[in-house]
Amino acid sequence: MAYELSHLRELEAESIHIFREVASEFERPALMFSGGKDSIVMLRLAEKAFHPCKIPFPVLHVDTGHNFPEVIEFRDRRLAEVGARLIVGSVQERIDNGSLKEEPGLNPSRNQLQTPVLLESIEENEFDALFGGARRDEEKARAKERVYSFRDDFGQWDPKNQRPELWSLYNGRIRKGEHIRVFPISNWTELDIWQYIEAEKIEIPEIYYSHQREVVERDGMLIATGPFNTLADGEKAYTETVRYRTIGCMTVTGAVESDADDIAKVIAEVAGTRITERGATRADDRVSEAAMEDRKKEGYF
Amino acid sequence: MAEILRFATAGSVDDGKSTLIGRLLYDTKTIFQDQMDAVEKASENLGSEGPNLALLTDGLRAEREQGITIDVAYRYFATPKRKFIIADTPGHIQYTRNMVTGASTADLAIVLLDARKGVVEQSKRHAFLASLLRIPHLVLAVNKMDLVDYSEEQFNKVADEFREFATRLDISDLTFIPVSALMGDNVVDRSEHMEWYDGPTLLTHLEQVHIASDRNMIDVRFPVQYVLRPQTEEYHDFRGFAGTVAGGVMKPGDEVMVLPSGFTSRIATIETLDGPVAEAFAPMAVTVTLDDEIDISRGDMLCRPNNQPDVTQDLDAMICWMTSDAKFEPRMKLAIKHTTRTARVMVKEVNYRLDINTLHRDEESEVLELNEIGRVTLRSTQPLFIDEYRRNRTTGSFILIDEHTNTTVGAGMILGVAE
Ligand SMILES: Nc1nc2c(ncn2[C@@H]2O[C@H](COP(=O)(O)OP(=O)(O)O)[C@@H](O)[C@H]2O)c(=O)[nH]1
């Protein structure tokens, strides 16, 4: 008898271990949830970690106000199913009450505005640990980040001053006001996520699968038209068969042309693809090579 | 069924470690076009001809500016046979601390050296750390073979030199592979320049090395991590003990003993969200229910009545000290995290400090400084349930935490109960 685990089962076990460790050692954890595939997998892993109990912490969504409606619908339905409490940090509310300013330009990205709203939600709710769905394969700066990523009073990450992390012994000691960002799926790759979604038959928002959508080509990406998207002079909207590889703000997340209308086809596409998911579909990360690193230092996800 | 192989890489600066990792990623088609474009652009800016594969693994801005790697970074690639997780540790000053960190979870270590220079002090240090951390498999990659005319003689000379040193270490599986990371020989593709070498390429070795038996499947160890009590209608009397199996194989019906109380019971079920399972082994994360109602909390451990870990407050251990803020010295008090137990310890004694270049034991030394390794004794405020690190890397390891700065300052590998 060979006692071996498949790579998905081993990754799953590691993630469950991390969820349980945090629930044991922190007073007020929360799970950051965007409605994207990574956070959906995180939610499933959290269910697995605490079954047959309910997930013992709330879910936090930093809502830019520029979401795909399909994703918000999915979020509400899924959270009701697992019985998790939702806390929303709203960027729109803060713009409306004047405490945040929309960036200039025709179709401003609200990516930068998420950080202050996130930090405010953390303070208001006194969260001491926040689960995030970031993966180390996503991006160079993430490759060095710990599973338990220490944040100071300002939510900042200091890449040069990280705690050593050994075996599966995580150090969650903090002072009041500080917190830890916890990344239970650090060791998963994009392909692992998709394979897991297939193996577990996890439902995801339908915009991940091929569909017809009105888009406009902008900076080499296909951006969905809609209420938040103002067309510039000369831009022409047209209908294309597309799907999304990542989900963020409607205004900056690019769709890719694709016929992959089920999970097997999506996996085949991901396995054969030649461009990283962020490079392909996130205008926010393409600004500069060090863009992500800079944003993380300031307290971004 | 693909499994995971975790490996660490070590090499002195300029031996070609970044190039080797870049080559593995590139030749296994793990590199995406946009990453390659970025590397080509960066290579041009740096004035190098052709893409510099080493840039693929160069992480943070500070490193790019200084042209060095500063910390442990993790990389991923997969072949149809296995998924690989690389702990990439840099080869300079902070070396020991970083390599110990990267090595703690590794199944295999690749120690890289330059075929022209042969075995240098650093190679010995790397091999020693790999053996200290009980990485079951060690690969010595003799790099830059293109610069020694792919000479069999030179390769054998280096290999012999290393083999001779390695007899002083406890390494169970040692493999030598001649490579050129720059040209790609024997990394992923078989070299056309080294007919004399009939062993596997580096990738083939990584795909085939047998790791399933490296985990302890004999001594049942289940540190209780979290107690699940739903108190719902459906699960009225349910009391589940959630945790990750640290050793052995557990089955319903097995008799278990609870530490520290010493009560015994039988395993009723092993639960998961997907339903009960027939057995659980390391590193599965499961929930165990017992036949009897026993008071059990986080930090307790389930084992077999006839196979128990040592229960002790006195630890004999090897320590790697990881901070320059303070010296490790007698009477110092620290927090300790061992499996799911957290306690405090007081340092009783530094038995000796180990010179990791010569393996000489300095018994005069009373303290350990940053990046030093020594054999020490500790006294904890609570009993811990320990095994020898060489027998179980989970129940045999611990971390030490500074109670003022809250940072992790030490890594410990247990030798046994201190006299
Ligand atoms: N000729 C030759 N040069 C190599 C080889 N591997 C690496 N190099 C070169 O050695 C230098 C240092 O390599 P790098 O990967 O940055 O070393 P690191 O410091 O160990 O990461 C670079 O100029 C590489 O191009 C090899 O197999 N053959």
Tab-separated table of N, CA and C in Angstrom, chain A residues 94-198:
chain	number	residue	atom	x	y	z
A	94	ARG	N	-17.292	55.914	-0.106
A	94	ARG	CA	-16.262	56.868	0.290
A	94	ARG	C	-16.058	57.935	-0.783
A	95	ILE	N	-16.303	57.575	-2.031
A	95	ILE	CA	-16.229	58.589	-3.089
A	95	ILE	C	-17.421	59.532	-2.938
A	96	ASP	N	-18.588	58.939	-2.685
A	96	ASP	CA	-19.810	59.738	-2.551
A	96	ASP	C	-19.733	60.697	-1.369
A	97	ASN	N	-19.135	60.242	-0.255
A	97	ASN	CA	-19.086	61.158	0.891
A	97	ASN	C	-17.838	62.039	0.872
A	98	GLY	N	-17.074	61.947	-0.200
A	98	GLY	CA	-15.980	62.883	-0.410
A	98	GLY	C	-14.671	62.536	0.275
A	99	SER	N	-14.620	61.414	0.974
A	99	SER	CA	-13.368	61.103	1.667
A	99	SER	C	-12.350	60.436	0.737
A	100	LEU	N	-12.807	60.005	-0.423
A	100	LEU	CA	-11.867	59.514	-1.440
A	100	LEU	C	-12.163	60.226	-2.747
A	101	LYS	N	-11.120	60.406	-3.545
A	101	LYS	CA	-11.294	61.086	-4.828
A	101	LYS	C	-11.074	60.121	-5.975
A	102	GLU	N	-12.006	60.117	-6.888
A	102	GLU	CA	-11.835	59.324	-8.105
A	102	GLU	C	-10.624	59.849	-8.861
A	103	GLU	N	-9.844	58.957	-9.425
A	103	GLU	CA	-8.699	59.405	-10.226
A	103	GLU	C	-9.185	60.071	-11.504
A	104	PRO	N	-8.354	60.984	-12.040
A	104	PRO	CA	-8.774	61.668	-13.256
A	104	PRO	C	-8.779	60.706	-14.443
A	105	GLY	N	-9.356	61.151	-15.543
A	105	GLY	CA	-9.355	60.328	-16.744
A	105	GLY	C	-10.748	59.846	-17.070
A	106	LEU	N	-10.863	59.301	-18.244
A	106	LEU	CA	-12.164	58.908	-18.765
A	106	LEU	C	-12.720	57.689	-18.027
A	107	ASN	N	-11.887	56.657	-17.889
A	107	ASN	CA	-12.323	55.443	-17.217
A	107	ASN	C	-11.331	55.101	-16.113
A	108	PRO	N	-11.415	55.831	-15.018
A	108	PRO	CA	-10.403	55.680	-13.972
A	108	PRO	C	-10.449	54.299	-13.325
A	109	SER	N	-9.269	53.812	-12.999
A	109	SER	CA	-9.184	52.564	-12.255
A	109	SER	C	-9.387	52.881	-10.780
A	110	ARG	N	-10.081	52.013	-10.096
A	110	ARG	CA	-10.287	52.236	-8.657
A	110	ARG	C	-9.390	51.338	-7.818
A	111	ASN	N	-8.406	50.784	-8.497
A	111	ASN	CA	-7.535	49.846	-7.809
A	111	ASN	C	-6.830	50.455	-6.604
A	112	GLN	N	-6.263	51.653	-6.819
A	112	GLN	CA	-5.537	52.333	-5.737
A	112	GLN	C	-6.472	52.670	-4.579
A	113	LEU	N	-7.737	52.894	-4.906
A	113	LEU	CA	-8.682	53.328	-3.871
A	113	LEU	C	-9.087	52.185	-2.950
A	114	GLN	N	-8.789	50.955	-3.379
A	114	GLN	CA	-9.150	49.822	-2.536
A	114	GLN	C	-8.339	49.796	-1.248
A	115	THR	N	-7.072	50.212	-1.358
A	115	THR	CA	-6.183	50.088	-0.203
A	115	THR	C	-6.689	50.862	1.020
A	116	PRO	N	-6.994	52.174	0.897
A	116	PRO	CA	-7.496	52.877	2.090
A	116	PRO	C	-8.795	52.289	2.629
A	117	VAL	N	-9.650	51.803	1.754
A	117	VAL	CA	-10.920	51.233	2.221
A	117	VAL	C	-10.668	49.926	2.971
A	118	LEU	N	-9.755	49.134	2.431
A	118	LEU	CA	-9.396	47.890	3.113
A	118	LEU	C	-8.825	48.181	4.506
A	119	LEU	N	-7.885	49.123	4.555
A	119	LEU	CA	-7.241	49.417	5.843
A	119	LEU	C	-8.253	49.958	6.847
A	120	GLU	N	-9.195	50.766	6.347
A	120	GLU	CA	-10.222	51.295	7.237
A	120	GLU	C	-11.127	50.174	7.766
A	121	SER	N	-11.484	49.241	6.886
A	121	SER	CA	-12.311	48.109	7.333
A	121	SER	C	-11.588	47.299	8.391
A	122	ILE	N	-10.282	47.143	8.209
A	122	ILE	CA	-9.501	46.374	9.185
A	122	ILE	C	-9.545	47.068	10.545
A	123	GLU	N	-9.368	48.388	10.516
A	123	GLU	CA	-9.361	49.126	11.781
A	123	GLU	C	-10.723	49.110	12.456
A	124	GLU	N	-11.744	49.400	11.660
A	124	GLU	CA	-13.100	49.447	12.198
A	124	GLU	C	-13.486	48.137	12.874
A	125	ASN	N	-13.164	47.032	12.205
A	125	ASN	CA	-13.569	45.724	12.711
A	125	ASN	C	-12.530	45.077	13.612
A	126	GLU	N	-11.413	45.792	13.788
A	126	GLU	CA	-10.301	45.266	14.597
A	126	GLU	C	-9.862	43.874	14.170
A	127	PHE	N	-9.798	43.662	12.875
A	127	PHE	CA	-9.317	42.373	12.377
A	127	PHE	C	-7.839	42.225	12.708
A	128	ASP	N	-7.469	41.032	13.172
A	128	ASP	CA	-6.047	40.798	13.424
A	128	ASP	C	-5.426	39.826	12.430
A	129	ALA	N	-6.265	39.170	11.626
A	129	ALA	CA	-5.742	38.307	10.563
A	129	ALA	C	-6.697	38.362	9.387
A	130	LEU	N	-6.153	38.523	8.206
A	130	LEU	CA	-6.985	38.576	7.005
A	130	LEU	C	-6.502	37.535	6.018
A	131	PHE	N	-7.386	36.615	5.661
A	131	PHE	CA	-7.037	35.619	4.661
A	131	PHE	C	-7.127	36.241	3.271
A	132	GLY	N	-6.085	36.061	2.493
A	132	GLY	CA	-6.109	36.533	1.112
A	132	GLY	C	-5.845	35.371	0.167
A	133	GLY	N	-6.334	35.503	-1.053
A	133	GLY	CA	-6.206	34.409	-2.013
A	133	GLY	C	-5.039	34.572	-2.969
A	134	ALA	N	-4.006	35.312	-2.555
A	134	ALA	CA	-2.882	35.510	-3.466
A	134	ALA	C	-2.063	34.230	-3.588
A	135	ARG	N	-1.483	34.042	-4.765
A	135	ARG	CA	-0.616	32.890	-5.007
A	135	ARG	C	0.780	33.381	-5.375
A	136	ARG	N	1.774	32.580	-4.988
A	136	ARG	CA	3.144	33.021	-5.252
A	136	ARG	C	3.511	32.935	-6.725
A	137	ASP	N	2.774	32.178	-7.496
A	137	ASP	CA	3.132	32.063	-8.914
A	137	ASP	C	2.621	33.257	-9.712
A	138	GLU	N	1.827	34.117	-9.065
A	138	GLU	CA	1.184	35.191	-9.807
A	138	GLU	C	2.160	36.242	-10.272
A	139	GLU	N	3.215	36.459	-9.476
A	139	GLU	CA	3.924	37.690	-9.668
A	139	GLU	C	5.208	37.628	-8.861
A	140	LYS	N	6.244	38.319	-9.328
A	140	LYS	CA	7.569	38.200	-8.708
A	140	LYS	C	7.618	38.604	-7.231
A	141	ALA	N	6.954	39.704	-6.890
A	141	ALA	CA	7.020	40.164	-5.498
A	141	ALA	C	6.356	39.151	-4.571
A	142	ARG	N	5.297	38.527	-5.062
A	142	ARG	CA	4.584	37.540	-4.248
A	142	ARG	C	5.435	36.303	-3.991
A	143	ALA	N	6.345	36.004	-4.892
A	143	ALA	CA	7.151	34.782	-4.773
A	143	ALA	C	7.929	34.751	-3.466
A	144	LYS	N	8.163	35.942	-2.906
A	144	LYS	CA	8.962	36.018	-1.684
A	144	LYS	C	8.114	36.194	-0.453
A	145	GLU	N	6.830	36.351	-0.630
A	145	GLU	CA	6.020	36.676	0.533
A	145	GLU	C	5.702	35.431	1.339
A	146	ARG	N	5.685	35.601	2.650
A	146	ARG	CA	5.404	34.485	3.537
A	146	ARG	C	3.931	34.121	3.487
A	147	VAL	N	3.612	32.926	3.983
A	147	VAL	CA	2.220	32.529	4.163
A	147	VAL	C	1.574	33.450	5.201
A	148	TYR	N	2.292	33.686	6.311
A	148	TYR	CA	1.860	34.683	7.297
A	148	TYR	C	2.651	35.949	6.992
A	149	SER	N	1.988	36.946	6.430
A	149	SER	CA	2.701	38.149	6.032
A	149	SER	C	2.385	39.258	7.029
A	150	PHE	N	3.407	39.636	7.781
A	150	PHE	CA	3.220	40.598	8.857
A	150	PHE	C	2.964	42.006	8.310
A	151	ARG	N	1.987	42.709	8.875
A	151	ARG	CA	1.699	44.098	8.494
A	151	ARG	C	1.734	44.983	9.733
A	152	ASP	N	2.362	46.126	9.603
A	152	ASP	CA	2.451	47.044	10.731
A	152	ASP	C	1.150	47.834	10.903
A	153	ASP	N	1.186	48.815	11.790
A	153	ASP	CA	-0.016	49.608	12.068
A	153	ASP	C	-0.601	50.263	10.828
A	154	PHE	N	0.239	50.492	9.822
A	154	PHE	CA	-0.240	51.150	8.609
A	154	PHE	C	-0.569	50.139	7.518
A	155	GLY	N	-0.542	48.889	7.875
A	155	GLY	CA	-0.867	47.856	6.905
A	155	GLY	C	0.255	47.577	5.928
A	156	GLN	N	1.447	48.128	6.209
A	156	GLN	CA	2.529	48.012	5.234
A	156	GLN	C	3.275	46.687	5.322
A	157	TRP	N	3.740	46.250	4.188
A	157	TRP	CA	4.560	45.044	4.080
A	157	TRP	C	5.998	45.481	3.883
A	158	ASP	N	6.917	44.887	4.648
A	158	ASP	CA	8.321	45.224	4.477
A	158	ASP	C	9.070	43.997	3.960
A	159	PRO	N	9.321	43.959	2.644
A	159	PRO	CA	9.893	42.746	2.053
A	159	PRO	C	11.258	42.390	2.626
A	160	LYS	N	11.978	43.386	3.153
A	160	LYS	CA	13.326	43.102	3.648
A	160	LYS	C	13.322	42.633	5.088
A	161	ASN	N	12.168	42.707	5.714
A	161	ASN	CA	12.126	42.410	7.134
A	161	ASN	C	11.010	41.415	7.426
A	162	GLN	N	11.063	40.291	6.737
A	162	GLN	CA	10.031	39.288	6.941
A	162	GLN	C	10.512	38.261	7.956
A	163	ARG	N	9.551	37.686	8.673
A	163	ARG	CA	9.908	36.654	9.641
A	163	ARG	C	10.256	35.364	8.901
A	164	PRO	N	11.319	34.689	9.347
A	164	PRO	CA	11.600	33.392	8.729
A	164	PRO	C	10.404	32.464	8.950
A	165	GLU	N	10.102	31.633	7.984
A	165	GLU	CA	8.957	30.731	8.113
A	165	GLU	C	9.425	29.303	7.861
A	166	LEU	N	9.381	28.485	8.882
A	166	LEU	CA	9.945	27.138	8.777
A	166	LEU	C	8.907	26.054	9.007
A	167	TRP	N	9.145	24.902	8.385
A	167	TRP	CA	8.256	23.751	8.488
A	167	TRP	C	6.814	24.239	8.297
A	168	SER	N	5.875	23.715	9.128
A	168	SER	CA	4.531	24.293	9.046
A	168	SER	C	4.224	24.978	10.367
A	169	LEU	N	5.263	25.619	10.927
A	169	LEU	CA	5.124	26.325	12.201
A	169	LEU	C	5.013	27.821	11.922
A	170	TYR	N	3.816	28.353	12.029
A	170	TYR	CA	3.595	29.747	11.671
A	170	TYR	C	3.597	30.628	12.914
A	171	ASN	N	4.258	31.760	12.803
A	171	ASN	CA	4.355	32.688	13.930
A	171	ASN	C	3.340	33.809	13.747
A	172	GLY	N	2.281	33.777	14.551
A	172	GLY	CA	1.213	34.762	14.410
A	172	GLY	C	1.205	35.799	15.517
A	173	ARG	N	2.344	36.000	16.177
A	173	ARG	CA	2.338	36.959	17.298
A	173	ARG	C	2.401	38.393	16.785
A	174	ILE	N	1.494	39.206	17.265
A	174	ILE	CA	1.450	40.611	16.861
A	174	ILE	C	1.092	41.477	18.059
A	175	ARG	N	1.313	42.772	17.899
A	175	ARG	CA	0.844	43.730	18.902
A	175	ARG	C	-0.487	44.298	18.429
A	176	LYS	N	-1.170	44.947	19.344
A	176	LYS	CA	-2.449	45.546	18.989
A	176	LYS	C	-2.257	46.551	17.855
A	177	GLY	N	-3.161	46.492	16.881
A	177	GLY	CA	-3.060	47.435	15.765
A	177	GLY	C	-2.343	46.844	14.567
A	178	GLU	N	-1.456	45.886	14.823
A	178	GLU	CA	-0.799	45.193	13.714
A	178	GLU	C	-1.706	44.046	13.270
A	179	HIS	N	-1.435	43.534	12.089
A	179	HIS	CA	-2.185	42.340	11.696
A	179	HIS	C	-1.342	41.472	10.780
A	180	ILE	N	-1.882	40.283	10.500
A	180	ILE	CA	-1.203	39.352	9.603
A	180	ILE	C	-2.107	39.114	8.399
A	181	ARG	N	-1.521	39.209	7.209
A	181	ARG	CA	-2.237	38.744	6.020
A	181	ARG	C	-1.834	37.293	5.838
A	182	VAL	N	-2.813	36.449	5.704
A	182	VAL	CA	-2.531	35.018	5.617
A	182	VAL	C	-2.912	34.511	4.229
A	183	PHE	N	-1.983	33.804	3.599
A	183	PHE	CA	-2.212	33.338	2.231
A	183	PHE	C	-2.189	31.808	2.166
A	184	PRO	N	-3.334	31.188	2.442
A	184	PRO	CA	-3.355	29.722	2.512
A	184	PRO	C	-3.091	29.032	1.175
A	185	ILE	N	-3.306	29.726	0.054
A	185	ILE	CA	-3.068	29.062	-1.233
A	185	ILE	C	-1.796	29.584	-1.890
A	186	SER	N	-0.845	30.022	-1.070
A	186	SER	CA	0.440	30.504	-1.589
A	186	SER	C	1.073	29.546	-2.586
A	187	ASN	N	1.006	28.252	-2.294
A	187	ASN	CA	1.729	27.275	-3.111
A	187	ASN	C	0.943	26.725	-4.288
A	188	TRP	N	-0.238	27.269	-4.521
A	188	TRP	CA	-1.040	26.806	-5.661
A	188	TRP	C	-0.678	27.637	-6.896
A	189	THR	N	-0.766	27.012	-8.062
A	189	THR	CA	-0.601	27.771	-9.302
A	189	THR	C	-1.978	27.961	-9.937
A	190	GLU	N	-2.018	28.778	-10.976
A	190	GLU	CA	-3.289	29.009	-11.670
A	190	GLU	C	-3.888	27.679	-12.127
A	191	LEU	N	-3.023	26.810	-12.644
A	191	LEU	CA	-3.514	25.525	-13.138
A	191	LEU	C	-4.059	24.653	-11.998
A	192	ASP	N	-3.372	24.672	-10.856
A	192	ASP	CA	-3.866	23.916	-9.695
A	192	ASP	C	-5.275	24.368	-9.330
A	193	ILE	N	-5.495	25.675	-9.346
A	193	ILE	CA	-6.808	26.219	-8.981
A	193	ILE	C	-7.880	25.669	-9.925
A	194	TRP	N	-7.568	25.711	-11.213
A	194	TRP	CA	-8.554	25.220	-12.180
A	194	TRP	C	-8.792	23.729	-12.038
A	195	GLN	N	-7.708	22.991	-11.828
A	195	GLN	CA	-7.867	21.541	-11.663
A	195	GLN	C	-8.699	21.226	-10.422
A	196	TYR	N	-8.507	22.021	-9.387
A	196	TYR	CA	-9.258	21.801	-8.150
A	196	TYR	C	-10.737	22.132	-8.363
A	197	ILE	N	-10.991	23.213	-9.075
A	197	ILE	CA	-12.377	23.579	-9.370
A	197	ILE	C	-13.062	22.438	-10.120
A	198	GLU	N	-12.302	21.825	-11.033
A	198	GLU	CA	-12.860	20.695	-11.776
A	198	GLU	C	-13.072	19.490	-10.854
